[in-house]
Amino acid sequence: MNQAPRIRRTTGMTLALALLLAGCESVEFQSPPSWPLAECDTDLVGDWRVQDLQDSASGEGEQYLRVSSDCEHWHTIGLDKDENGELKPDVDDIEDDMALGIARTEQQSYIVALEHPEKNADTDPASAPSGYVLIAYEFVEDALILQQIDPRATAHRIIDGDIPGWIDKHDRNPDGSRRAYGAEFSVFVFGSSDETRAALEQHDLRGPPWMSLRRVDAATSQRIDEWMKPAP
């Protein structure tokens, strides 16, 4: 992993949506907080039921995540009702669109995402710096809690001179008219792995709890097996 097109921050229902869909806010880092990245964390392996803690009333269907034994595949499984009221699984492998690894500081573990360059080949490299997205994770009782890096907290640290960075916020078009897709807020943190780790250890840049993952029972794992059969 060296350089990558920008990955946006969003509040989608699953980790896949958050990392893949274009959102209006983003926080990226020039370097992960440790190097080289670990390919896997065995604590993450298995089948999980996903709950969005920031939009629990979204009305979306059931969401699951399956992490393979070597973390080579991160399959997301979404269940939504079709026009006949039948549950229809939608299976995607996050690794098809980005490389995932694990980085750590003394206090925190992070899922590190870097989008495959060919997935965003049309991005203008001069428009903004681009790099790694960090998702903090830790176990709280029986749940695995995910937290995104907060763009506002990070931007304030950059403005105050605590960490080196780049901020781009657009509320309007150049002619003063409203943007069709709303405001865009991008934050980028410069630095080596050592500097990124120091920044994360000195300043708590994590946002509020974002997603909760809970392990499923054997019966649900068997259902996931069935849902994934049509998937490549």
Tab-separated table of C-alpha atoms in Angstrom:
chain	number	residue	atom	x	y	z
A	1	MET	CA	0.000	0.000	0.000
A	2	ASN	CA	1.558	3.282	-1.070
A	3	GLN	CA	-0.871	5.887	-2.378
A	4	ALA	CA	-4.545	5.827	-3.239
A	5	PRO	CA	-7.522	7.793	-4.476
A	6	ARG	CA	-9.536	9.445	-1.742
A	7	ILE	CA	-12.040	7.446	0.272
A	8	ARG	CA	-14.939	9.403	1.684
A	9	ARG	CA	-16.445	9.192	5.147
A	10	THR	CA	-20.154	8.442	5.362
A	11	THR	CA	-22.667	7.062	7.815
A	12	GLY	CA	-23.892	4.109	5.800
A	13	MET	CA	-25.410	1.040	7.365
A	14	THR	CA	-22.362	-1.198	7.060
A	15	LEU	CA	-18.608	-0.910	7.040
A	16	ALA	CA	-18.690	-1.592	3.296
A	17	LEU	CA	-21.070	1.267	2.625
A	18	ALA	CA	-19.049	3.621	4.786
A	19	LEU	CA	-15.839	2.829	2.957
A	20	LEU	CA	-17.178	2.560	-0.581
A	21	LEU	CA	-19.905	5.141	-1.061
A	22	ALA	CA	-19.069	8.760	-1.829
A	23	GLY	CA	-20.045	10.838	1.161
A	24	CYS	CA	-19.808	14.510	2.004
A	25	GLU	CA	-17.116	14.205	4.704
A	26	SER	CA	-13.742	12.485	4.750
A	27	VAL	CA	-10.680	12.058	6.947
A	28	GLU	CA	-7.592	10.459	5.457
A	29	PHE	CA	-4.000	9.980	6.542
A	30	GLN	CA	-0.798	10.047	4.550
A	31	SER	CA	0.467	7.091	6.616
A	32	PRO	CA	-1.118	4.497	8.907
A	33	PRO	CA	-0.078	4.601	12.588
A	34	SER	CA	2.059	1.443	12.287
A	35	TRP	CA	3.975	-0.160	9.452
A	36	PRO	CA	3.935	-2.701	7.962
A	37	LEU	CA	0.248	-3.334	8.316
A	38	ALA	CA	-0.843	-6.625	9.836
A	39	GLU	CA	-2.821	-8.650	7.331
A	40	CYS	CA	-5.282	-9.973	9.912
A	41	ASP	CA	-6.537	-9.801	13.481
A	42	THR	CA	-7.979	-13.171	14.498
A	43	ASP	CA	-10.345	-11.398	16.906
A	44	LEU	CA	-12.169	-10.045	13.855
A	45	VAL	CA	-12.595	-13.418	12.134
A	46	GLY	CA	-16.100	-14.851	12.029
A	47	ASP	CA	-19.714	-13.871	11.420
A	48	TRP	CA	-21.179	-10.660	12.815
A	49	ARG	CA	-24.545	-8.935	12.985
A	50	VAL	CA	-24.074	-5.237	12.212
A	51	GLN	CA	-25.999	-2.433	13.898
A	52	ASP	CA	-25.675	1.237	12.959
A	53	LEU	CA	-25.490	3.100	16.274
A	54	GLN	CA	-25.916	6.518	14.672
A	55	ASP	CA	-29.001	5.685	12.635
A	56	SER	CA	-30.777	2.855	14.459
A	57	ALA	CA	-34.150	3.934	13.031
A	58	SER	CA	-33.009	3.931	9.417
A	59	GLY	CA	-35.423	1.115	8.528
A	60	GLU	CA	-32.827	-0.731	6.493
A	61	GLY	CA	-32.849	-4.539	6.471
A	62	GLU	CA	-30.588	-6.903	8.369
A	63	GLN	CA	-26.842	-6.492	7.818
A	64	TYR	CA	-24.088	-9.036	8.432
A	65	LEU	CA	-20.314	-9.173	8.041
A	66	ARG	CA	-18.264	-12.338	7.469
A	67	VAL	CA	-14.482	-12.099	7.857
A	68	SER	CA	-12.613	-15.133	6.513
A	69	SER	CA	-10.079	-17.014	8.636
A	70	ASP	CA	-7.131	-15.234	6.999
A	71	CYS	CA	-8.959	-11.884	6.629
A	72	GLU	CA	-8.523	-12.205	2.872
A	73	HIS	CA	-12.270	-11.734	2.365
A	74	TRP	CA	-14.626	-9.340	4.152
A	75	HIS	CA	-18.084	-10.196	2.877
A	76	THR	CA	-20.997	-7.933	3.703
A	77	ILE	CA	-24.458	-9.452	3.475
A	78	GLY	CA	-27.471	-7.185	3.369
A	79	LEU	CA	-31.029	-8.489	3.516
A	80	ASP	CA	-33.829	-6.455	1.983
A	81	LYS	CA	-37.341	-7.407	0.958
A	82	ASP	CA	-38.121	-7.622	-2.740
A	83	GLU	CA	-41.413	-6.625	-4.370
A	84	ASN	CA	-42.933	-9.902	-3.170
A	85	GLY	CA	-41.913	-9.359	0.418
A	86	GLU	CA	-39.223	-12.042	0.271
A	87	LEU	CA	-35.823	-11.437	1.829
A	88	LYS	CA	-33.146	-11.074	-0.833
A	89	PRO	CA	-29.437	-11.192	0.121
A	90	ASP	CA	-26.951	-8.742	-1.375
A	91	VAL	CA	-23.386	-10.047	-0.966
A	92	ASP	CA	-20.234	-7.976	-1.551
A	93	ASP	CA	-16.565	-8.486	-0.767
A	94	ILE	CA	-14.972	-5.275	0.499
A	95	GLU	CA	-11.561	-6.566	-0.618
A	96	ASP	CA	-12.731	-6.339	-4.246
A	97	ASP	CA	-12.661	-2.558	-3.952
A	98	MET	CA	-9.951	-1.889	-1.398
A	99	ALA	CA	-7.085	-3.384	0.549
A	100	LEU	CA	-7.664	-3.788	4.283
A	101	GLY	CA	-5.080	-4.172	7.006
A	102	ILE	CA	-4.625	-3.697	10.734
A	103	ALA	CA	-2.588	-0.970	12.455
A	104	ARG	CA	-2.102	-0.257	16.148
A	105	THR	CA	-1.006	2.378	18.592
A	106	GLU	CA	-0.353	1.660	22.264
A	107	GLN	CA	-3.995	2.338	23.137
A	108	GLN	CA	-5.997	1.526	20.019
A	109	SER	CA	-6.390	-0.875	17.091
A	110	TYR	CA	-7.481	0.329	13.647
A	111	ILE	CA	-8.878	-1.211	10.487
A	112	VAL	CA	-6.959	0.534	7.695
A	113	ALA	CA	-8.563	0.875	4.246
A	114	LEU	CA	-6.883	1.856	1.003
A	115	GLU	CA	-8.942	1.902	-2.170
A	116	HIS	CA	-7.575	0.056	-5.191
A	117	PRO	CA	-6.341	2.739	-7.646
A	118	GLU	CA	-8.293	1.358	-10.602
A	119	LYS	CA	-11.561	1.835	-8.686
A	120	ASN	CA	-11.211	5.608	-8.769
A	121	ALA	CA	-9.064	6.227	-11.820
A	122	ASP	CA	-11.007	9.344	-12.813
A	123	THR	CA	-10.190	11.227	-9.593
A	124	ASP	CA	-8.166	14.370	-10.241
A	125	PRO	CA	-4.905	13.886	-8.269
A	126	ALA	CA	-4.462	17.663	-8.033
A	127	SER	CA	-7.862	18.232	-6.397
A	128	ALA	CA	-6.918	16.917	-2.954
A	129	PRO	CA	-4.356	14.721	-1.207
A	130	SER	CA	-5.458	11.143	-0.652
A	131	GLY	CA	-4.513	8.251	1.575
A	132	TYR	CA	-5.676	5.870	4.275
A	133	VAL	CA	-8.995	5.698	6.102
A	134	LEU	CA	-8.804	4.554	9.740
A	135	ILE	CA	-11.617	2.837	11.650
A	136	ALA	CA	-10.929	2.382	15.380
A	137	TYR	CA	-12.256	-0.805	16.975
A	138	GLU	CA	-12.401	-2.334	20.428
A	139	PHE	CA	-14.465	-4.840	22.354
A	140	VAL	CA	-16.959	-3.470	24.862
A	141	GLU	CA	-18.546	-6.338	26.774
A	142	ASP	CA	-19.947	-8.679	24.087
A	143	ALA	CA	-19.834	-6.205	21.190
A	144	LEU	CA	-17.152	-4.984	18.826
A	145	ILE	CA	-17.522	-1.200	18.631
A	146	LEU	CA	-16.312	0.732	15.578
A	147	GLN	CA	-15.493	4.440	15.596
A	148	GLN	CA	-14.644	6.721	12.699
A	149	ILE	CA	-12.115	9.540	12.860
A	150	ASP	CA	-14.035	12.740	13.535
A	151	PRO	CA	-13.408	15.308	10.748
A	152	ARG	CA	-14.288	18.324	12.907
A	153	ALA	CA	-12.055	17.327	15.824
A	154	THR	CA	-9.232	16.609	13.377
A	155	ALA	CA	-9.756	19.891	11.524
A	156	HIS	CA	-9.607	21.863	14.772
A	157	ARG	CA	-6.289	20.227	15.667
A	158	ILE	CA	-4.931	21.175	12.243
A	159	ILE	CA	-6.146	24.782	12.584
A	160	ASP	CA	-4.602	25.025	16.051
A	161	GLY	CA	-1.294	23.787	14.675
A	162	ASP	CA	-1.226	20.597	16.741
A	163	ILE	CA	-0.945	18.326	13.712
A	164	PRO	CA	0.022	19.014	10.073
A	165	GLY	CA	-2.872	18.803	7.685
A	166	TRP	CA	-5.036	20.022	4.849
A	167	ILE	CA	-8.678	21.100	5.075
A	168	ASP	CA	-11.108	21.705	2.238
A	169	LYS	CA	-14.703	22.762	2.863
A	170	HIS	CA	-17.103	23.867	0.137
A	171	ASP	CA	-20.567	25.144	1.017
A	172	ARG	CA	-21.202	26.892	-2.311
A	173	ASN	CA	-20.176	26.831	-5.923
A	174	PRO	CA	-17.701	29.470	-7.165
A	175	ASP	CA	-20.618	31.659	-8.303
A	176	GLY	CA	-22.180	31.573	-4.833
A	177	SER	CA	-24.982	29.183	-5.755
A	178	ARG	CA	-25.818	26.217	-3.555
A	179	ARG	CA	-24.050	22.961	-4.322
A	180	ALA	CA	-26.373	20.346	-5.789
A	181	TYR	CA	-25.030	17.633	-3.483
A	182	GLY	CA	-24.586	19.711	-0.357
A	183	ALA	CA	-21.431	20.793	1.441
A	184	GLU	CA	-18.166	18.885	1.054
A	185	PHE	CA	-15.741	18.645	3.950
A	186	SER	CA	-12.399	16.890	3.450
A	187	VAL	CA	-9.575	16.574	5.971
A	188	PHE	CA	-6.131	15.120	5.325
A	189	VAL	CA	-3.373	14.500	7.908
A	190	PHE	CA	0.236	14.562	6.721
A	191	GLY	CA	3.086	12.643	8.294
A	192	SER	CA	5.005	9.395	8.594
A	193	SER	CA	3.699	6.365	10.482
A	194	ASP	CA	5.517	7.538	13.618
A	195	GLU	CA	3.968	11.004	13.304
A	196	THR	CA	0.494	9.577	12.690
A	197	ARG	CA	0.814	7.316	15.726
A	198	ALA	CA	1.974	10.229	17.876
A	199	ALA	CA	-0.952	12.380	16.729
A	200	LEU	CA	-3.481	9.646	17.502
A	201	GLU	CA	-1.943	8.972	20.912
A	202	GLN	CA	-1.740	12.649	21.903
A	203	HIS	CA	-5.175	13.670	20.599
A	204	ASP	CA	-8.368	11.642	20.739
A	205	LEU	CA	-9.644	12.089	17.187
A	206	ARG	CA	-12.254	9.335	17.365
A	207	GLY	CA	-15.887	10.130	16.828
A	208	PRO	CA	-18.752	8.678	18.876
A	209	PRO	CA	-19.553	4.943	18.707
A	210	TRP	CA	-20.578	4.315	15.137
A	211	MET	CA	-21.292	0.638	14.599
A	212	SER	CA	-21.788	-2.350	16.848
A	213	LEU	CA	-20.866	-5.857	15.702
A	214	ARG	CA	-22.064	-8.886	17.625
A	215	ARG	CA	-21.200	-12.493	16.881
A	216	VAL	CA	-24.069	-14.569	15.527
A	217	ASP	CA	-25.119	-18.056	16.606
A	218	ALA	CA	-24.477	-21.250	14.653
A	219	ALA	CA	-27.908	-21.212	13.046
A	220	THR	CA	-27.352	-17.718	11.641
A	221	SER	CA	-23.929	-18.727	10.332
A	222	GLN	CA	-25.629	-21.546	8.433
A	223	ARG	CA	-28.082	-19.031	6.985
A	224	ILE	CA	-25.133	-16.877	5.878
A	225	ASP	CA	-23.682	-19.961	4.166
A	226	GLU	CA	-26.905	-20.263	2.172
A	227	TRP	CA	-27.060	-16.566	1.314
A	228	MET	CA	-23.488	-16.622	0.004
A	229	LYS	CA	-23.905	-19.653	-2.277
A	230	PRO	CA	-24.892	-17.586	-5.344
A	231	ALA	CA	-22.003	-15.191	-4.732
A	232	PRO	CA	-18.800	-15.632	-6.774
